[in-house]
Coordinates of N, CA and C in Angstrom, one line a residue:
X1 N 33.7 71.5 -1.7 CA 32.7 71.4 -0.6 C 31.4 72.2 -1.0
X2 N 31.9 73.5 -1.4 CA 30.7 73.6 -1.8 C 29.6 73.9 -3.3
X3 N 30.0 72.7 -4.0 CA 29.3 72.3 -5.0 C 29.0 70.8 -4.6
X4 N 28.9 70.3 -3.0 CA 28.2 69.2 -2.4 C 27.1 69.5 -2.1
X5 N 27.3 71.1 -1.5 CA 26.1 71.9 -0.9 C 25.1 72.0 -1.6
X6 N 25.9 72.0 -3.2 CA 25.0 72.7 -4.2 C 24.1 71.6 -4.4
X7 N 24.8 70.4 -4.6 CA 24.2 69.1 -5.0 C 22.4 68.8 -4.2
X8 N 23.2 68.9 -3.2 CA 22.0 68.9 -1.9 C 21.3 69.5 -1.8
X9 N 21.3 71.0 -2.1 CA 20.6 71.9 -2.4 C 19.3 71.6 -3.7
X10 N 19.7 71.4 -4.8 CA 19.0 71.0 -5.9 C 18.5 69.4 -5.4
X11 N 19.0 68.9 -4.6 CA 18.6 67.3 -4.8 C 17.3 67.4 -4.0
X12 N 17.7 67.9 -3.1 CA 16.2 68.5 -1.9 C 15.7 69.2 -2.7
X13 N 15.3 69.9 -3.5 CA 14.3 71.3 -4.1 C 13.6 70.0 -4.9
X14 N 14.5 68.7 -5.8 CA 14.0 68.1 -6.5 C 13.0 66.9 -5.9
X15 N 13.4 66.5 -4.7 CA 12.2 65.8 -3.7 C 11.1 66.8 -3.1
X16 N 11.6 67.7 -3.1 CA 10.2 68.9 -2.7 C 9.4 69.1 -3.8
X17 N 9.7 68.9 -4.7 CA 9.0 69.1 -6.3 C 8.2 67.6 -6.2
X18 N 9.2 66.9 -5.9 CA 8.7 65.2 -6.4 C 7.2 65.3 -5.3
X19 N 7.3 65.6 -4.1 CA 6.6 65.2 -3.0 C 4.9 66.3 -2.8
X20 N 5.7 67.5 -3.6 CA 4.5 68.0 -3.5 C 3.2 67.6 -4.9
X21 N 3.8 67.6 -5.9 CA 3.3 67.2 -7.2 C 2.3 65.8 -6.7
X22 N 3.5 65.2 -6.1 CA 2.5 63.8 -5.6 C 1.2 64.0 -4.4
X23 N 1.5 64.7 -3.8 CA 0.5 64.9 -2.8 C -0.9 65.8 -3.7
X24 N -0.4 66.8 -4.6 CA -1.9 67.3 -5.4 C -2.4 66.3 -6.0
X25 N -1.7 65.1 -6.8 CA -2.6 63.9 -6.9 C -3.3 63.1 -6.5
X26 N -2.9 63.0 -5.2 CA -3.5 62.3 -4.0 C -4.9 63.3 -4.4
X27 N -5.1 64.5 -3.8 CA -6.1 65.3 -3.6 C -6.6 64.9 -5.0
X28 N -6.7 65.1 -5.7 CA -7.5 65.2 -7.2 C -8.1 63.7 -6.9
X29 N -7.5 62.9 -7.1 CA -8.1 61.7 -6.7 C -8.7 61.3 -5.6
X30 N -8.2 62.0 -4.4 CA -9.4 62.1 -3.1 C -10.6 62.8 -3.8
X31 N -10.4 64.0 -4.2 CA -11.9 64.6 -4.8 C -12.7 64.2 -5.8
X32 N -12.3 63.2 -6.6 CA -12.7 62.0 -7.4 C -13.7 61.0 -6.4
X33 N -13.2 60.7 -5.9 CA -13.9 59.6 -4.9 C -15.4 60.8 -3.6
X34 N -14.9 61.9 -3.7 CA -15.7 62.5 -2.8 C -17.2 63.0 -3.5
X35 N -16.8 63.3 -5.1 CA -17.7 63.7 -6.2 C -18.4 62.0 -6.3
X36 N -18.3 61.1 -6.4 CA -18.4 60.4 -6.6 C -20.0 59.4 -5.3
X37 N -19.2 60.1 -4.0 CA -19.7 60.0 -2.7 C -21.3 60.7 -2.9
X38 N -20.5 62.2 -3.3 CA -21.9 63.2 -3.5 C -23.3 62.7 -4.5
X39 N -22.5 62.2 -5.8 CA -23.6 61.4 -6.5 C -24.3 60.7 -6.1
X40 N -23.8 59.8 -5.6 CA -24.6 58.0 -5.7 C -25.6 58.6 -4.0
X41 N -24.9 60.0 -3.3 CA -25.9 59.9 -1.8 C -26.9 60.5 -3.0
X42 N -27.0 61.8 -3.6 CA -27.7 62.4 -4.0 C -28.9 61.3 -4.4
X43 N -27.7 60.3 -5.6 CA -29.1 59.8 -6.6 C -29.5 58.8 -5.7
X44 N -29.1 58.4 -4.7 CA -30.3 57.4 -3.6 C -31.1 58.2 -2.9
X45 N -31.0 59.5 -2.6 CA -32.0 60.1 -1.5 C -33.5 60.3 -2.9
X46 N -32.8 60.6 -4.3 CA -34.2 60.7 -5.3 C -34.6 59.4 -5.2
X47 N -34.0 58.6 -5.2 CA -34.6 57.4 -5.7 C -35.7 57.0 -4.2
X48 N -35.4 57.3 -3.1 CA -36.0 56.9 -2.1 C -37.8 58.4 -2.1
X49 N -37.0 59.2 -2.4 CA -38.5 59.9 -2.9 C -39.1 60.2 -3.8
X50 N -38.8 59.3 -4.9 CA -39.2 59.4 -6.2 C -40.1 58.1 -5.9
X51 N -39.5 56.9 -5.4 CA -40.3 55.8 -4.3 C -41.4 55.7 -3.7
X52 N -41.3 56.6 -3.2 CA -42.4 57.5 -1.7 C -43.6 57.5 -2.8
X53 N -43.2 58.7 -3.8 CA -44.3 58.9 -5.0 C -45.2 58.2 -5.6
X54 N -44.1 57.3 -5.8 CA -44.9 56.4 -7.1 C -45.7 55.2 -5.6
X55 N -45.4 55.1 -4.4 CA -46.3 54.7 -3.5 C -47.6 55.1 -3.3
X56 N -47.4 56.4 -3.4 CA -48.8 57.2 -3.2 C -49.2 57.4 -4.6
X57 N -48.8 57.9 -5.5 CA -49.3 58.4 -7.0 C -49.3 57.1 -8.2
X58 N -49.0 55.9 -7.7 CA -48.9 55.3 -8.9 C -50.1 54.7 -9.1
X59 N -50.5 54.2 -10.5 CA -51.8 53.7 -10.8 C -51.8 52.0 -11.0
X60 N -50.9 51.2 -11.0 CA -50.9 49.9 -10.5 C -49.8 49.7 -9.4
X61 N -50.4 48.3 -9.1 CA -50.2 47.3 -8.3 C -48.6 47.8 -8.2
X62 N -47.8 47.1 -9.7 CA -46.5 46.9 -10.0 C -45.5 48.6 -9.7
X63 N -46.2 49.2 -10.2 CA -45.2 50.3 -10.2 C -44.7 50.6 -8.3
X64 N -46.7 50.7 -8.0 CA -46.0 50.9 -6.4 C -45.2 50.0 -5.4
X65 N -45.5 48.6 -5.8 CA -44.3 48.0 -5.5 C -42.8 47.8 -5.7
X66 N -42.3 48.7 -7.3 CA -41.7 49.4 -7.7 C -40.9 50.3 -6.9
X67 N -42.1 51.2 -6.6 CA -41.5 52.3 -5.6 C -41.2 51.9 -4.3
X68 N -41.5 50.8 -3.8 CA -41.6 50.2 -2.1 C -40.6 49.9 -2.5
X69 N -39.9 48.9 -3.6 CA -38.7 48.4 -3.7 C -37.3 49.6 -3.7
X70 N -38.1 50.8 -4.1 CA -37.0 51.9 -4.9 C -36.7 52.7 -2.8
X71 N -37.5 52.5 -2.2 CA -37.4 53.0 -0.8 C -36.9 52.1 0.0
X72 N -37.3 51.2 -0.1 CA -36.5 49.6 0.9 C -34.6 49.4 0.8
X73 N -34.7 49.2 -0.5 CA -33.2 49.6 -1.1 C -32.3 50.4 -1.0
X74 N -32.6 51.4 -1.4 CA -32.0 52.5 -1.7 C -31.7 53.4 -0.3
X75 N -32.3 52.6 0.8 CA -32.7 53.8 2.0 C -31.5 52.5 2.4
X76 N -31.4 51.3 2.1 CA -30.1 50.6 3.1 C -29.3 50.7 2.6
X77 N -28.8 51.3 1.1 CA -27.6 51.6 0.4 C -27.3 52.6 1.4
X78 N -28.1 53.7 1.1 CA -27.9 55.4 1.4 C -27.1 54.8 3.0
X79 N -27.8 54.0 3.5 CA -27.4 54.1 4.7 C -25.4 53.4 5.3
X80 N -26.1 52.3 3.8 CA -24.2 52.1 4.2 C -23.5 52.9 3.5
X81 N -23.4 53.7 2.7 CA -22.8 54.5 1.8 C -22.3 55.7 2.9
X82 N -22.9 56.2 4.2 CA -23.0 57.5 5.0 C -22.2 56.4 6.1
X83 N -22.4 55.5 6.5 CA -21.1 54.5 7.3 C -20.1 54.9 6.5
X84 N -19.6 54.5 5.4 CA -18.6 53.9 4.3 C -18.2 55.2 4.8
X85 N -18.5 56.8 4.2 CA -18.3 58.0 4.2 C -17.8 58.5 5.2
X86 N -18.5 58.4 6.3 CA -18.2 58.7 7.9 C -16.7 58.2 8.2
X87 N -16.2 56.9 8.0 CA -15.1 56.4 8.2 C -13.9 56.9 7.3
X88 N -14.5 57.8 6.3 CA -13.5 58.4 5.1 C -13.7 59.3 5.3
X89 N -13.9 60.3 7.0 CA -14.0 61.8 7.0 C -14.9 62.4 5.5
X90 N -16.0 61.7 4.7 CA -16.4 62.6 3.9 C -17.7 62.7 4.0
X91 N -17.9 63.5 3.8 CA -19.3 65.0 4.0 C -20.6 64.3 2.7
X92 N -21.9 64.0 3.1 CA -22.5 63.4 2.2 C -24.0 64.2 2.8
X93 N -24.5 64.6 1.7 CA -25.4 65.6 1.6 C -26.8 64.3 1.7
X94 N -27.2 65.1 2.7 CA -28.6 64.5 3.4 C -30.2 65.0 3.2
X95 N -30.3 66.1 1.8 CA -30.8 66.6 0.6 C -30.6 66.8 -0.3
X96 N -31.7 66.8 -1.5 CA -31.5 67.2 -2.8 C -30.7 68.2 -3.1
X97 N -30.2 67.9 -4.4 CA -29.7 69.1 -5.1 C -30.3 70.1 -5.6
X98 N -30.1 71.0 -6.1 CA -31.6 71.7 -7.1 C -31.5 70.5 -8.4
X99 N -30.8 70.1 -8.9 CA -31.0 69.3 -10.3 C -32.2 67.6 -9.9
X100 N -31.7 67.6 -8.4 CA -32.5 66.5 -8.0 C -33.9 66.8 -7.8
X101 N -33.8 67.9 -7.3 CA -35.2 68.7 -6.7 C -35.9 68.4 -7.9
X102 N -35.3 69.6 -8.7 CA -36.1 69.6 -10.1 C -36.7 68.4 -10.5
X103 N -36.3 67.3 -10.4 CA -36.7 66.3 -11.4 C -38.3 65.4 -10.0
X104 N -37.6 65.7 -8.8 CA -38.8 65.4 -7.9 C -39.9 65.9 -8.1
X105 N -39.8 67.3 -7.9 CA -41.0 68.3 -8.2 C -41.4 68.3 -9.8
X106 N -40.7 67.6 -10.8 CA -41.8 67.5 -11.9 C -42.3 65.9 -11.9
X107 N -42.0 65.5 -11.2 CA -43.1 63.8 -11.0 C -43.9 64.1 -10.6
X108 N -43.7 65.0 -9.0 CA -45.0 65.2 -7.9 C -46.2 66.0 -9.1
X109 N -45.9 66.6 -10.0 CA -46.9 67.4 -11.0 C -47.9 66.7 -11.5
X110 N -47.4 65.6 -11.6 CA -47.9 64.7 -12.3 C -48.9 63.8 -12.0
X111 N -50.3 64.0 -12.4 CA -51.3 63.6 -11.0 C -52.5 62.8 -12.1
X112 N -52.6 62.9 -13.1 CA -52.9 61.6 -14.2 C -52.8 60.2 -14.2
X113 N -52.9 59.8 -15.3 CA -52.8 57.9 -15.4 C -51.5 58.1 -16.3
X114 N -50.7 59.0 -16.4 CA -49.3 58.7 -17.4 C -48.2 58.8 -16.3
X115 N -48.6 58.8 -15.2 CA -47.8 58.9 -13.9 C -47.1 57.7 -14.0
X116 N -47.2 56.7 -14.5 CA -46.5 55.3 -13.9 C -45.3 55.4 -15.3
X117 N -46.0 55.2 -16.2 CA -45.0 55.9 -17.8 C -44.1 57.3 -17.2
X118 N -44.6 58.3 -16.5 CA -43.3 59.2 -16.5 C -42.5 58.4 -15.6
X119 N -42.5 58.3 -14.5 CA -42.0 57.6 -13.7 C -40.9 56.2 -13.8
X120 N -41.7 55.5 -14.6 CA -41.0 54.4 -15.1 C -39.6 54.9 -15.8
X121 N -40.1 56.1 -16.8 CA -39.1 56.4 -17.8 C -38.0 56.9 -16.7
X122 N -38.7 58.0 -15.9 CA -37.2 58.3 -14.8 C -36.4 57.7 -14.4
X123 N -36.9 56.4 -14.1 CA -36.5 55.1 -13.2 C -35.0 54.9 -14.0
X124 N -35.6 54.5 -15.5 CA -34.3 54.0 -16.6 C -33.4 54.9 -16.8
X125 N -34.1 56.4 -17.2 CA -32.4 57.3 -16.9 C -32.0 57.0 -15.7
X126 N -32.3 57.3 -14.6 CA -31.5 57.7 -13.3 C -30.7 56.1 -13.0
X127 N -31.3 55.0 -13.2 CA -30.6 54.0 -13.3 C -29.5 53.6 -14.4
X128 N -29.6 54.1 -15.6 CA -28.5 54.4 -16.4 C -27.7 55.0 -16.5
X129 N -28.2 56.1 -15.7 CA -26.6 56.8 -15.1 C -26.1 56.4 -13.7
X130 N -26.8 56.1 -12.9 CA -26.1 55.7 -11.5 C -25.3 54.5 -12.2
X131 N -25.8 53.4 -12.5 CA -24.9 52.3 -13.2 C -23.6 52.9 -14.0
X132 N -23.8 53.7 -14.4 CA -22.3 54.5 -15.0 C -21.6 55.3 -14.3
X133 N -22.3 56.1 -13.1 CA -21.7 56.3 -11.9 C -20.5 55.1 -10.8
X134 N -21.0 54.6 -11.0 CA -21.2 53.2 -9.9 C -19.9 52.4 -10.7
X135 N -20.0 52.2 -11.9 CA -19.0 51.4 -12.8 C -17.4 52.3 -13.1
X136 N -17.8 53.6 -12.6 CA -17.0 54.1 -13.0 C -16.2 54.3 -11.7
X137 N -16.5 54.7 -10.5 CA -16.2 54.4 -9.5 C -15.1 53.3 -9.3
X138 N -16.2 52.0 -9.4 CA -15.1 50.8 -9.2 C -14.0 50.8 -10.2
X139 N -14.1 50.9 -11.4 CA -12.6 50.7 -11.9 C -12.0 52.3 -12.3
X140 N -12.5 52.9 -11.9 CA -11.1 54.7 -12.0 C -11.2 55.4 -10.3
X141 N -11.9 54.6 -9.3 CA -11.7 55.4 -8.0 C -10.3 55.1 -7.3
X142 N -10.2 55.8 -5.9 CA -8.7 55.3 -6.2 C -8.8 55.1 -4.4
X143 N -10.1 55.4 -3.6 CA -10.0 54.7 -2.3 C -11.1 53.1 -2.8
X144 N -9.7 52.2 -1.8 CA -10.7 50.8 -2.4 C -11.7 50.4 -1.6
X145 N -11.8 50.9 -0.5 CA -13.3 50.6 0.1 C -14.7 51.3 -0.6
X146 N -14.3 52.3 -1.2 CA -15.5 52.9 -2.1 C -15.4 52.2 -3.3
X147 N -14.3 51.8 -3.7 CA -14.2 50.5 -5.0 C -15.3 50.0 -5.1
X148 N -14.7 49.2 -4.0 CA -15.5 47.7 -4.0 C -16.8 47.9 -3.3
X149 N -17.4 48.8 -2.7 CA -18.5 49.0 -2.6 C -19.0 49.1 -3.5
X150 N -18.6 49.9 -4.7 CA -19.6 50.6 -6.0 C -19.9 49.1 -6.5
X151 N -18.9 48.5 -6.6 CA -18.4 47.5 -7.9 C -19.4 46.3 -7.1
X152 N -19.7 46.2 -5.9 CA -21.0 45.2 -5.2 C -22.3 45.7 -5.6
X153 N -22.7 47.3 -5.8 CA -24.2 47.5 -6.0 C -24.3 47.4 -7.4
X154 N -23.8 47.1 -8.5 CA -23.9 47.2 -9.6 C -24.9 46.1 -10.2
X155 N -24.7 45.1 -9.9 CA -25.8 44.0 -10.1 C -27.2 44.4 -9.7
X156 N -27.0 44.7 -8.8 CA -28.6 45.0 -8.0 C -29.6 46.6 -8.5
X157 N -28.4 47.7 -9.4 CA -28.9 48.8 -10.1 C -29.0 48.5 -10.9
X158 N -28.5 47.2 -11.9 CA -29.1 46.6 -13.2 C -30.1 45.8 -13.3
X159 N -30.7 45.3 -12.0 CA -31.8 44.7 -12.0 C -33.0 45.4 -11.6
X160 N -32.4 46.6 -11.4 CA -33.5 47.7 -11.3 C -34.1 48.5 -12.0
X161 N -32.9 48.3 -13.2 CA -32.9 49.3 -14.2 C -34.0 48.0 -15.4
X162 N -33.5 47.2 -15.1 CA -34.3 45.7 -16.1 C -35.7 45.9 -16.3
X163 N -35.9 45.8 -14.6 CA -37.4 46.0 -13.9 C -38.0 47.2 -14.2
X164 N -37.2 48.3 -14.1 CA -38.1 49.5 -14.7 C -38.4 49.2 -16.7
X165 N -37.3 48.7 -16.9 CA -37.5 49.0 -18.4 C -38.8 47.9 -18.8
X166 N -39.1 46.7 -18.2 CA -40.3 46.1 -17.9 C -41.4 46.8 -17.8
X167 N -41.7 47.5 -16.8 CA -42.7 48.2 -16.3 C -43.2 49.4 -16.9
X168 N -42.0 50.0 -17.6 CA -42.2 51.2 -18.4 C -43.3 50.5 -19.7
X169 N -42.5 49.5 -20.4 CA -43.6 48.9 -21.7 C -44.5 48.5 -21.4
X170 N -44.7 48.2 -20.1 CA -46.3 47.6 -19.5 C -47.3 49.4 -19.4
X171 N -46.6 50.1 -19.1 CA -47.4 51.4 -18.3 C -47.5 52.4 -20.1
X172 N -46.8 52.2 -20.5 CA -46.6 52.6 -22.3 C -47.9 51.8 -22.5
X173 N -48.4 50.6 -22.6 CA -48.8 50.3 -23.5 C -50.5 50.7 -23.0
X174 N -50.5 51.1 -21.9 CA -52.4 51.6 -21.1 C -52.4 52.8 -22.5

């Protein structure tokens, strides 16, 4: 009888092991998906005032429509993104970061005719990485409503990244 106790004893300690192990991976992968959350708000709140800028500061036609597109967009992502979030109890920063800031406040410096050329160029990083944000999301996140969210705006951050890289060789070549 009691090397039954014992049995039980270890077989419970061994589901307490199994149960808790499994629950820190839950969390690692909740916080996967929450980093993930924090990016894509961050890099749409730049993108919507990096937008604003190139509205007011840019030197053609194209770019500032550019930017009207980069504010129109990005401000109805942002906005289903903080739904999507809300419903996932997660916390989504409704300001820059300092690394976001940073890169704001060195466009706003920028008050010349190479304004549309810096700007453009930002456009293609920050769109090359969100698209690797975004792709990465959909196939390694592990809540599927933020899946399949990322894995829907992906077309539409590559055609923005297309359009900047257009606009860049047009503002390159003044």
């Amino acid at each position: 009888m009691k090397n039954l106790h014992y049995y039980f004893l270890i077989a419970g300690t061994c589901l307490l092991t199994a149960f808790t192990t499994l629950d820190k991976n839950a969390v690692s992968f909740q916080d996967e998906d929450k980093t993930f959350v924090k990016a894509a708000a961050e890099g749409g709140l730049l993108e919507v005032k990096l937008g604003e800028l190139a509205m007011k500061n840019g030197s053609s036609k194209a770019v500032k429509d550019y930017g009207k597109m980069m504010v129109n967009d990005h401000t109805k992502v942002n906005k289903e993104l903080m739904n999507l979030a809300k419903k996932k109890n997660m916390e989504v920063p409704t300001t820059l970061g300092p690394e976001k800031q940073q890169k704001y406040d060195s466009l706003a410096s920028v008050k010349d005719n190479t304004f549309d050329m810096v700007y453009m160029n930002m456009m293609i990083l920050s769109h090359e990485q969100t698209i690797g944000i975004f792709q990465n999301e959909s196939s390694a996140g592990t809540d599927a409503d933020l899946k399949k969210w990322a894995e829907s705006k992906v077309p539409a951050l590559k055609h923005h990244l297309e359009m900047a890289e257009s606009l860049f060789q047009t503002a390159n070549k003044k």
